[in-house]
mmCIF file of the C-alpha atoms, coordinates in Angstrom:
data_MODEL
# 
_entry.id   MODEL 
# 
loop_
_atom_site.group_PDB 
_atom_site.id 
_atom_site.type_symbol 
_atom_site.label_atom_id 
_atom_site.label_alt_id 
_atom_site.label_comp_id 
_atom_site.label_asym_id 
_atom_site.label_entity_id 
_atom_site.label_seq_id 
_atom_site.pdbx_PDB_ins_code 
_atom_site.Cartn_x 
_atom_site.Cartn_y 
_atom_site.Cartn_z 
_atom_site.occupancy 
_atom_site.B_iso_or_equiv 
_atom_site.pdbx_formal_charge 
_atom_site.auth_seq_id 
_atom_site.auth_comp_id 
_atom_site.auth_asym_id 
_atom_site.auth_atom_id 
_atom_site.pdbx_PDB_model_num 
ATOM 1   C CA . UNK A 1 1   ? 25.628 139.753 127.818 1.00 0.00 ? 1   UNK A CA 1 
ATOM 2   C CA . UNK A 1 2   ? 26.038 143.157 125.424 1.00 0.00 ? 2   UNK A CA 1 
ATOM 3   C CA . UNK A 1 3   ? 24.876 142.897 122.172 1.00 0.00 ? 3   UNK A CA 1 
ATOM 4   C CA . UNK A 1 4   ? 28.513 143.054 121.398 1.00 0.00 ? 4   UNK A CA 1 
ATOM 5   C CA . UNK A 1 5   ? 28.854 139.728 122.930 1.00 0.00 ? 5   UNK A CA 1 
ATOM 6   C CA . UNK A 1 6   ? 30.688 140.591 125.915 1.00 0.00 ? 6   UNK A CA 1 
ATOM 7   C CA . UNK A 1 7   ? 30.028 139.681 129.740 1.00 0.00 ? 7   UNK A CA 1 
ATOM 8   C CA . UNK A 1 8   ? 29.011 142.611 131.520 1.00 0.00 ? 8   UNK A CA 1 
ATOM 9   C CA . UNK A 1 9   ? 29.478 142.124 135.731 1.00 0.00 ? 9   UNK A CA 1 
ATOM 10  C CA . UNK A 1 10  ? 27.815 144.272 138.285 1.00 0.00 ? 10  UNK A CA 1 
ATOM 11  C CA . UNK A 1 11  ? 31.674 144.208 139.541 1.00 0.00 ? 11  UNK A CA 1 
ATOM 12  C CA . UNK A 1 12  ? 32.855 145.874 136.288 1.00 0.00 ? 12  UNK A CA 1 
ATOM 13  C CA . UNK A 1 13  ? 30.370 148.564 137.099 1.00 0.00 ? 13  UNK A CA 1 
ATOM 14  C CA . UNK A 1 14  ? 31.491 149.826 140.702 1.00 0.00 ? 14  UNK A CA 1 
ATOM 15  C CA . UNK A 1 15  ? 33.216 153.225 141.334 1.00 0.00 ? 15  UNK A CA 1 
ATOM 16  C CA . UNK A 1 16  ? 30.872 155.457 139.173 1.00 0.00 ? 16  UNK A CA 1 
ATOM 17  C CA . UNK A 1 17  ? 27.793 156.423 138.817 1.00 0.00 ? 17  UNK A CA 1 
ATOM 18  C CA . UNK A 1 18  ? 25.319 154.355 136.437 1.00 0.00 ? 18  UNK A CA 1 
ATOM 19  C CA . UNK A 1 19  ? 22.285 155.109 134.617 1.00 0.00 ? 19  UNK A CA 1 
ATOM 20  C CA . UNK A 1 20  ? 20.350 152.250 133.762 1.00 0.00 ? 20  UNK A CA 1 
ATOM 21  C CA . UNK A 1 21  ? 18.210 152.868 130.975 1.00 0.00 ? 21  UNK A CA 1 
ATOM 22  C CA . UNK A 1 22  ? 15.632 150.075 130.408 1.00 0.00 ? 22  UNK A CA 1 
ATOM 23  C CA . UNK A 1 23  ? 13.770 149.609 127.334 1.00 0.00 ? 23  UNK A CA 1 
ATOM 24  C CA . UNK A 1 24  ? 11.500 147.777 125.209 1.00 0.00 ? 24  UNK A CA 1 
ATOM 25  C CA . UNK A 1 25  ? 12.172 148.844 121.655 1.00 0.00 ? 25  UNK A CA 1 
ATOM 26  C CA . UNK A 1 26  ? 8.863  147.751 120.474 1.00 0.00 ? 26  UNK A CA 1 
ATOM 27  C CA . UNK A 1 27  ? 7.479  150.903 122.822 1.00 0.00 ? 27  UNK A CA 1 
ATOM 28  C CA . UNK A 1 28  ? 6.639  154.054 121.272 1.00 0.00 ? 28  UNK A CA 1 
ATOM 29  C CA . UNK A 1 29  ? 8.133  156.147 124.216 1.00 0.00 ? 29  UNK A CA 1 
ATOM 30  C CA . UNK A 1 30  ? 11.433 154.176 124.390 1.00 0.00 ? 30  UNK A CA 1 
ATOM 31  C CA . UNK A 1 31  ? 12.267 156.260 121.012 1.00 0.00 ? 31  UNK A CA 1 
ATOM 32  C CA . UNK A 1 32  ? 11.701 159.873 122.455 1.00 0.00 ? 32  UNK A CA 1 
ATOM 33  C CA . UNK A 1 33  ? 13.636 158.092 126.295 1.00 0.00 ? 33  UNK A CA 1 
ATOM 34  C CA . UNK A 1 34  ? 16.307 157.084 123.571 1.00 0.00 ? 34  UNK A CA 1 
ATOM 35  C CA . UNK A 1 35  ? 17.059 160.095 122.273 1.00 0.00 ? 35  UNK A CA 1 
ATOM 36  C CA . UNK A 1 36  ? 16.755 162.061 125.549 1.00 0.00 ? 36  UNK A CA 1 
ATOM 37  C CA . UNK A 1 37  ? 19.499 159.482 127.131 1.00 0.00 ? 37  UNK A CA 1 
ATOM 38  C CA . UNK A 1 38  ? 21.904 159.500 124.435 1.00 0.00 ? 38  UNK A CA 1 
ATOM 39  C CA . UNK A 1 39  ? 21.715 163.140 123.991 1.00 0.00 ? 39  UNK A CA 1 
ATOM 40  C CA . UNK A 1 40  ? 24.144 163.256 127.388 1.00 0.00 ? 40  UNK A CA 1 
ATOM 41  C CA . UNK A 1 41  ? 25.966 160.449 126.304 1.00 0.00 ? 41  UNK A CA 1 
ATOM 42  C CA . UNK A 1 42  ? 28.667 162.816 125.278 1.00 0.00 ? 42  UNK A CA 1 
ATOM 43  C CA . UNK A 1 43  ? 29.002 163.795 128.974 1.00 0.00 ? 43  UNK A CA 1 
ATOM 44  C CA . UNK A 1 44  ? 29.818 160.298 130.372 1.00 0.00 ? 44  UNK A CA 1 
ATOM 45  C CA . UNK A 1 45  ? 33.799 160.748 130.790 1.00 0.00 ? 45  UNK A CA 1 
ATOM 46  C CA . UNK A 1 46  ? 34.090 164.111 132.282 1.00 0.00 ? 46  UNK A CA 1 
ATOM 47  C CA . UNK A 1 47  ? 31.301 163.737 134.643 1.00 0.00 ? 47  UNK A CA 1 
ATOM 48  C CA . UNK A 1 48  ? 31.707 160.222 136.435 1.00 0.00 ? 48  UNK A CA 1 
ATOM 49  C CA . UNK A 1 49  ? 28.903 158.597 134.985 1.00 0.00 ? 49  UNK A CA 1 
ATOM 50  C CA . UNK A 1 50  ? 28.734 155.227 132.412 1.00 0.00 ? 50  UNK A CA 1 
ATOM 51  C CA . UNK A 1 51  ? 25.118 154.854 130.645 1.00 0.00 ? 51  UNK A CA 1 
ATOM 52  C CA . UNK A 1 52  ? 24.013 151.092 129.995 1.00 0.00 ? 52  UNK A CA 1 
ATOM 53  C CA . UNK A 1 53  ? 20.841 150.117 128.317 1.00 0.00 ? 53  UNK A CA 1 
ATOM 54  C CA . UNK A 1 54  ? 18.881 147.255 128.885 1.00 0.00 ? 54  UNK A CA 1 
ATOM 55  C CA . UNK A 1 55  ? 16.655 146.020 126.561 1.00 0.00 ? 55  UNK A CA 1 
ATOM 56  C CA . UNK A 1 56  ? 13.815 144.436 127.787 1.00 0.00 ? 56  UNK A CA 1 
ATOM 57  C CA . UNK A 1 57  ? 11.702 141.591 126.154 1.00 0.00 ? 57  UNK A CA 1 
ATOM 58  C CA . UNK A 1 58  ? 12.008 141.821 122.760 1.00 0.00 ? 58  UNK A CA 1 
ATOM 59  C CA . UNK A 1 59  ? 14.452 139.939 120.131 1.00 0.00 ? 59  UNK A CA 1 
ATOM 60  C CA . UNK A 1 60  ? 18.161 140.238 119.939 1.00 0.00 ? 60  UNK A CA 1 
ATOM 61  C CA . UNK A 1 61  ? 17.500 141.599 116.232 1.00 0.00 ? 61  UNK A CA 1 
ATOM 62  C CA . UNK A 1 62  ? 14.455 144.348 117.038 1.00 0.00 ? 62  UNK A CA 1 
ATOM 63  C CA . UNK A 1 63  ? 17.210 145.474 119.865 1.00 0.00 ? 63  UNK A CA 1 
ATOM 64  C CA . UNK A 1 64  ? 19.876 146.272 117.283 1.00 0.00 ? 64  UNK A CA 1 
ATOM 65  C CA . UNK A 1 65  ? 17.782 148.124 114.745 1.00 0.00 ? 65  UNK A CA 1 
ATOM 66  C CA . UNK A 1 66  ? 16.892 150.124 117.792 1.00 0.00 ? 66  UNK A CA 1 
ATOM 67  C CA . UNK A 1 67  ? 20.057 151.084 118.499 1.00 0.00 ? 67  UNK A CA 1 
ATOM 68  C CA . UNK A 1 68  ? 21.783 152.047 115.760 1.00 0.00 ? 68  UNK A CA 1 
ATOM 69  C CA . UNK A 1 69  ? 18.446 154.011 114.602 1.00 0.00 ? 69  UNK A CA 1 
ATOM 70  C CA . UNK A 1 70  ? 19.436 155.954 117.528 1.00 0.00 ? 70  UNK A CA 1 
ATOM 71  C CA . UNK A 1 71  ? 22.414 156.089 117.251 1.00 0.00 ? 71  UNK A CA 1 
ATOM 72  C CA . UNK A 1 72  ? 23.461 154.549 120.568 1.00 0.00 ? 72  UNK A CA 1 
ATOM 73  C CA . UNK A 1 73  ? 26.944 154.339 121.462 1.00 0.00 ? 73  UNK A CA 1 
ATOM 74  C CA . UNK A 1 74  ? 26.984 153.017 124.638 1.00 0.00 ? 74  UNK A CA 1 
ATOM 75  C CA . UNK A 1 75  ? 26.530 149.415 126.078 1.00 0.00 ? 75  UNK A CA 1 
ATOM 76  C CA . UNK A 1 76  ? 22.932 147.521 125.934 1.00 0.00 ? 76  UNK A CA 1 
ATOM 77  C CA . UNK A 1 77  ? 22.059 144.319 127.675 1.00 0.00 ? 77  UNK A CA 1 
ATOM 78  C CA . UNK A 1 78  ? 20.133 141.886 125.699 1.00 0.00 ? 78  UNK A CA 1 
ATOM 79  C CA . UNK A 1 79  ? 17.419 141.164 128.264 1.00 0.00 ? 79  UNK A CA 1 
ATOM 80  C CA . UNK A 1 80  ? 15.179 139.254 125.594 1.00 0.00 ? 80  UNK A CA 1 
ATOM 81  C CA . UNK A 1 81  ? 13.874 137.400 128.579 1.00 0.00 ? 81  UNK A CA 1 
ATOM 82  C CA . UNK A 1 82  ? 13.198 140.039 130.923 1.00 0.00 ? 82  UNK A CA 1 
ATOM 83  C CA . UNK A 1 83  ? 15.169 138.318 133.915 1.00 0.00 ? 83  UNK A CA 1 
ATOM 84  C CA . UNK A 1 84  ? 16.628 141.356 134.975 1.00 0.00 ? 84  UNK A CA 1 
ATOM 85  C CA . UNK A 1 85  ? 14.000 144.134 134.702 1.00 0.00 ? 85  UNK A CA 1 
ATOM 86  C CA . UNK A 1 86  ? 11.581 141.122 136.982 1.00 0.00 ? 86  UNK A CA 1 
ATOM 87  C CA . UNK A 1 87  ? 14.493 141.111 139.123 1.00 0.00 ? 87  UNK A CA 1 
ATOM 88  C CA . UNK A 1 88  ? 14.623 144.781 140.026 1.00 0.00 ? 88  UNK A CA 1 
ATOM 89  C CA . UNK A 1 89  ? 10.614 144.892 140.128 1.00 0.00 ? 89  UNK A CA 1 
ATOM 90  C CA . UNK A 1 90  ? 10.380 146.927 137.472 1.00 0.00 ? 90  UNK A CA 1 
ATOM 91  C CA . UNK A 1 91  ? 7.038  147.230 135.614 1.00 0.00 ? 91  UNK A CA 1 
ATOM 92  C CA . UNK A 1 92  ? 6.938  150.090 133.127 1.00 0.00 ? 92  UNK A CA 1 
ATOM 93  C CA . UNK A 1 93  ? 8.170  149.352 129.709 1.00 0.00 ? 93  UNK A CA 1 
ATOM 94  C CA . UNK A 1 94  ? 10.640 152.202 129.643 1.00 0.00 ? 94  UNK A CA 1 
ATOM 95  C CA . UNK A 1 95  ? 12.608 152.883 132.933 1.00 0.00 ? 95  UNK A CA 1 
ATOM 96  C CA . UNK A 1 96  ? 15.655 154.681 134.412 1.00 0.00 ? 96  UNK A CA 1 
ATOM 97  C CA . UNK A 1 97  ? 17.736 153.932 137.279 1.00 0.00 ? 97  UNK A CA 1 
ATOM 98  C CA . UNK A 1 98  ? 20.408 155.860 138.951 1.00 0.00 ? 98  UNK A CA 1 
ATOM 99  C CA . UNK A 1 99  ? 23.063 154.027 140.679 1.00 0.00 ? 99  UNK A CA 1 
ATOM 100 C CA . UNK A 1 100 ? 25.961 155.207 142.258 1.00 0.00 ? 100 UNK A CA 1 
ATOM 101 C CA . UNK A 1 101 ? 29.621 154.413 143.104 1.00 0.00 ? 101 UNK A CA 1 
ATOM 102 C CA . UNK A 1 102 ? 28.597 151.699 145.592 1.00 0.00 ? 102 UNK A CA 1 
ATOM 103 C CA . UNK A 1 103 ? 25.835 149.989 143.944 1.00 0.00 ? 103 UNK A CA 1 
ATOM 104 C CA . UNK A 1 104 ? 22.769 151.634 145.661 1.00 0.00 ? 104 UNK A CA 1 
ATOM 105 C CA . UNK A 1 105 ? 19.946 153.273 143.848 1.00 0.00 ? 105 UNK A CA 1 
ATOM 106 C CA . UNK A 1 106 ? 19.381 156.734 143.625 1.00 0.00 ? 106 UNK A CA 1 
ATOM 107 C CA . UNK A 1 107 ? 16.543 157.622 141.817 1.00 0.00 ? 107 UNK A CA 1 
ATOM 108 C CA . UNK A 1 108 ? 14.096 155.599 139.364 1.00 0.00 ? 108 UNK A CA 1 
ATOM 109 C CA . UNK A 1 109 ? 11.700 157.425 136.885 1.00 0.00 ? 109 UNK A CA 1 
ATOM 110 C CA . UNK A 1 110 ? 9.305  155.142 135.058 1.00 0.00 ? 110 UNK A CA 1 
ATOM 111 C CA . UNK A 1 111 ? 6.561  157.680 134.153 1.00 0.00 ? 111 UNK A CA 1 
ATOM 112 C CA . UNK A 1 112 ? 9.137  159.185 131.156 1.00 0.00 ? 112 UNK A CA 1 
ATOM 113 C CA . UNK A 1 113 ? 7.549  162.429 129.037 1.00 0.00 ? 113 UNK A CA 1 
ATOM 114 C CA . UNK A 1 114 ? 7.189  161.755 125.227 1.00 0.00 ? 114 UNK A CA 1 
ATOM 115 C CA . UNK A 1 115 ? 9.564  164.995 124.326 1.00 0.00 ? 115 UNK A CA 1 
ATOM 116 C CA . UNK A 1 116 ? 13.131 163.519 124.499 1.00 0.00 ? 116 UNK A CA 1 
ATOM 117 C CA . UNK A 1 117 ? 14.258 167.422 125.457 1.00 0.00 ? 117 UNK A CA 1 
ATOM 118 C CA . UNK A 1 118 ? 12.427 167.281 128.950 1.00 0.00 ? 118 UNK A CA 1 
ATOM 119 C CA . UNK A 1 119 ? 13.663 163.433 129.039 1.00 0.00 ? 119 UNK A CA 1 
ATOM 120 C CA . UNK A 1 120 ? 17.251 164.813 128.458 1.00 0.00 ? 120 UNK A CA 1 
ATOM 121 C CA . UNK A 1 121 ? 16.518 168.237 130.998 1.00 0.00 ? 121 UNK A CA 1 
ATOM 122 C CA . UNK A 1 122 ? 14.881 165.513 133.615 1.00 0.00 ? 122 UNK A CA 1 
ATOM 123 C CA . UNK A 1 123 ? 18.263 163.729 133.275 1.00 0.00 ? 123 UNK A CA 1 
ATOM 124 C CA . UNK A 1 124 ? 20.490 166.823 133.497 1.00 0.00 ? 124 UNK A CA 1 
ATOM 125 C CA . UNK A 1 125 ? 18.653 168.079 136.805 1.00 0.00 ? 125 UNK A CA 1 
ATOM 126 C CA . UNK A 1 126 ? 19.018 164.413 138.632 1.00 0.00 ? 126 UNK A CA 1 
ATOM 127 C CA . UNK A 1 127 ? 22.240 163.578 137.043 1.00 0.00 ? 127 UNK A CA 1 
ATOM 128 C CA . UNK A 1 128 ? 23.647 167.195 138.042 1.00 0.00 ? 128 UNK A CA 1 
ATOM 129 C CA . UNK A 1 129 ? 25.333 168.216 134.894 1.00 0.00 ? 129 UNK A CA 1 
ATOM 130 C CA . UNK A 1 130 ? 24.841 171.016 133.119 1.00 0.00 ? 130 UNK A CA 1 
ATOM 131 C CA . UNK A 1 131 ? 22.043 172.594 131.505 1.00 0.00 ? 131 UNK A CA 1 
ATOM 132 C CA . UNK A 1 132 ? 22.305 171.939 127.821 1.00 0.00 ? 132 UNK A CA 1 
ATOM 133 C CA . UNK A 1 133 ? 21.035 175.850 127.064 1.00 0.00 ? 133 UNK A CA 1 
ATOM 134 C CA . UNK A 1 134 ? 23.113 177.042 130.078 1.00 0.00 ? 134 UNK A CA 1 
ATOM 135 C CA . UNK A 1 135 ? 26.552 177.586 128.642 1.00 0.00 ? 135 UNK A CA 1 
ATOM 136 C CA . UNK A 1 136 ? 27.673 180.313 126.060 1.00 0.00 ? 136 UNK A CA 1 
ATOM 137 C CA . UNK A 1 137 ? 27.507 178.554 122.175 1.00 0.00 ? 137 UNK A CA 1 
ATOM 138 C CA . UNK A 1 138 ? 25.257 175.309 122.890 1.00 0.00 ? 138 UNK A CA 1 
ATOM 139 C CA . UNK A 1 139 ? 23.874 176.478 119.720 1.00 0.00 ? 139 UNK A CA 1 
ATOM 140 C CA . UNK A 1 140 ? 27.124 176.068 118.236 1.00 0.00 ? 140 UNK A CA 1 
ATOM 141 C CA . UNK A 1 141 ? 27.326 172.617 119.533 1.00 0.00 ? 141 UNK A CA 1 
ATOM 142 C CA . UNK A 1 142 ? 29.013 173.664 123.080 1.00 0.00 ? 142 UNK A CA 1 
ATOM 143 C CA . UNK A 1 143 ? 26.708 172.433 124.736 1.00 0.00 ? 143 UNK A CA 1 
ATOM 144 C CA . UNK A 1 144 ? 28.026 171.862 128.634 1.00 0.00 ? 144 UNK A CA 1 
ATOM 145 C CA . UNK A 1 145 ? 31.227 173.230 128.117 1.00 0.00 ? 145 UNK A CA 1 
ATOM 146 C CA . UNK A 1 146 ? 32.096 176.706 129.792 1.00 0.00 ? 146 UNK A CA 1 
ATOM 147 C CA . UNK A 1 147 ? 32.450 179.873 127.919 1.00 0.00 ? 147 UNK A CA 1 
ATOM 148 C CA . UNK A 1 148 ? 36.347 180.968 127.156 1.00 0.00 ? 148 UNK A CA 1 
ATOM 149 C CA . UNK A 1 149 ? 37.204 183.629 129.624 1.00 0.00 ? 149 UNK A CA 1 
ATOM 150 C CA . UNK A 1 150 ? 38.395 186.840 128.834 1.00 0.00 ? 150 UNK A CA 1 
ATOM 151 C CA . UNK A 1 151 ? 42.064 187.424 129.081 1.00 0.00 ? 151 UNK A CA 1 
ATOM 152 C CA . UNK A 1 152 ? 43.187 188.174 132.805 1.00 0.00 ? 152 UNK A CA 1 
ATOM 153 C CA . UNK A 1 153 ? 44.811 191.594 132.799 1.00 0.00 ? 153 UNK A CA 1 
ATOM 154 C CA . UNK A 1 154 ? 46.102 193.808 135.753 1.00 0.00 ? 154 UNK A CA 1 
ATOM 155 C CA . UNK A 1 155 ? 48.757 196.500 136.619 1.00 0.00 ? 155 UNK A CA 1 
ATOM 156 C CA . UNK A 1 156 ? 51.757 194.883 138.017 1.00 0.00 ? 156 UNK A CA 1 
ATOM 157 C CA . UNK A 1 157 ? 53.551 197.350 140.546 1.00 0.00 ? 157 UNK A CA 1 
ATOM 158 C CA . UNK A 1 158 ? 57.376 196.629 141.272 1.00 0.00 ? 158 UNK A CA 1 
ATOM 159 C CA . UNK A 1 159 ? 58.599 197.152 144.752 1.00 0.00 ? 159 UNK A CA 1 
ATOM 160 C CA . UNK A 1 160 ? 60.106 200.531 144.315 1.00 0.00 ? 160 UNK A CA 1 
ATOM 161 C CA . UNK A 1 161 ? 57.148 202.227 142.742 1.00 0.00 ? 161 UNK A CA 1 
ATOM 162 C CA . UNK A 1 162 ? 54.872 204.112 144.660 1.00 0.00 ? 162 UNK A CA 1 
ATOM 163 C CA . UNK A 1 163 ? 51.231 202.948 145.010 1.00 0.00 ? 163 UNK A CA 1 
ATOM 164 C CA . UNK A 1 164 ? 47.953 205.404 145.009 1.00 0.00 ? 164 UNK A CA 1 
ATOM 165 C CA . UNK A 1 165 ? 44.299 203.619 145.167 1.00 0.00 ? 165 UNK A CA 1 
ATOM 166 C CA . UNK A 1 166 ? 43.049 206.216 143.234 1.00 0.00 ? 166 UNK A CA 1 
ATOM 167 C CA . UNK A 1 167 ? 45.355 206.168 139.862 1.00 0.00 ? 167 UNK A CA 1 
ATOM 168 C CA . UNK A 1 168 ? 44.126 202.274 140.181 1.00 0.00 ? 168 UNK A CA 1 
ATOM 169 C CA . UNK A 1 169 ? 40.344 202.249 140.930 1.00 0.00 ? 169 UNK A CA 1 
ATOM 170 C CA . UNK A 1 170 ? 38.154 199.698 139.931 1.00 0.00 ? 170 UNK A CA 1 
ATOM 171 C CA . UNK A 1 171 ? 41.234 197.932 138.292 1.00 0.00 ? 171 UNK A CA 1 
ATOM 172 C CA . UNK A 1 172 ? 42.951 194.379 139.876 1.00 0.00 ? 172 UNK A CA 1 
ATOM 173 C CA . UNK A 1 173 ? 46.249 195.070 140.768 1.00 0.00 ? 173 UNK A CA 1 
ATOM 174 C CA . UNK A 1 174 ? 49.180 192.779 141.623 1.00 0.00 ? 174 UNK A CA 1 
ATOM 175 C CA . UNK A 1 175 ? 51.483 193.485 143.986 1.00 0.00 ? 175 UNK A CA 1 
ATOM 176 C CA . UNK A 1 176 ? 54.756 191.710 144.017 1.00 0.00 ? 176 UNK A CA 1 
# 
């Protein structure tokens, strides 16, 4: 069950890929993994990726101060009882697992850094989406969006002109 009181199913979860983000919110490093992970929430549509957390072991109401500290948007699993984290084998108090399309694991990381930027590059790189300091104006909130090209512009030669590679060098040319 979400916190929002709706039944999530592994079925509802099939056809893209999933990060699993497991968490204790009584953990120091689930707060710097927090802010790493939702720092690519914004990316979840256009890439093919959902994000659900999982909180593990603590109380429904520890859970939700968690999450709207941070600011998280996406859906968390109350897992008060640790049932599914025991499930998976999962040890480490703060955890990610990829998942893809079919339901197969793709990459855990349980050893997370304390600086949420290399927990949100560390995501980037395995997730493949963009750098977040890659593209033109991330510092003007851009981030992992591609520049605006320059305007496209070229000679256009009609049929009955005549046509010399030198009067056009270095220049595109289109030639209908």
């Amino acid at each position: 069950w979400t916190l929002e009181d709706k039944r999530l199913s592994v079925r509802d979860l099939l056809g893209k890929r999933l990060l699993l983000f497991f968490f204790n919110p009584e953990v120091a490093s689930a707060n710097s993994a927090a802010t790493g992970v939702t720092a690519i929430a914004f990316l979840q549509h256009d890439h093919n990726f959902e994000i659900v957390g999982v909180s593990v072991g603590s109380s429904r109401d520890t859970t939700v101060a968690f999450t709207l500290r941070h600011r998280i948007g996406f859906k968390v699993i109350d897992d008060s009882s640790s049932a599914i984290s025991q499930r998976l084998g999962l040890r480490s108090p703060v955890s990610l697992l990829g998942v893809d399309g079919e339901g197969y694991i793709l990459f855990g990381i349980g050893q997370l850094p304390d600086d949420a930027a290399a927990v949100e590059d560390h995501l980037r790189s395995v997730l493949r989406l963009p750098a977040a300091s890659s593209q033109e104006g991330a510092a003007a909130g851009l981030s992992g969006r591609h520049p605006v090209a320059p305007p496209f512009e070229a000679d256009v030669l009609d049929q009955d002109e005549p046509f010399s590679l030198a009067a056009h060098a270095g220049k595109p040319v289109v030639l209908i």
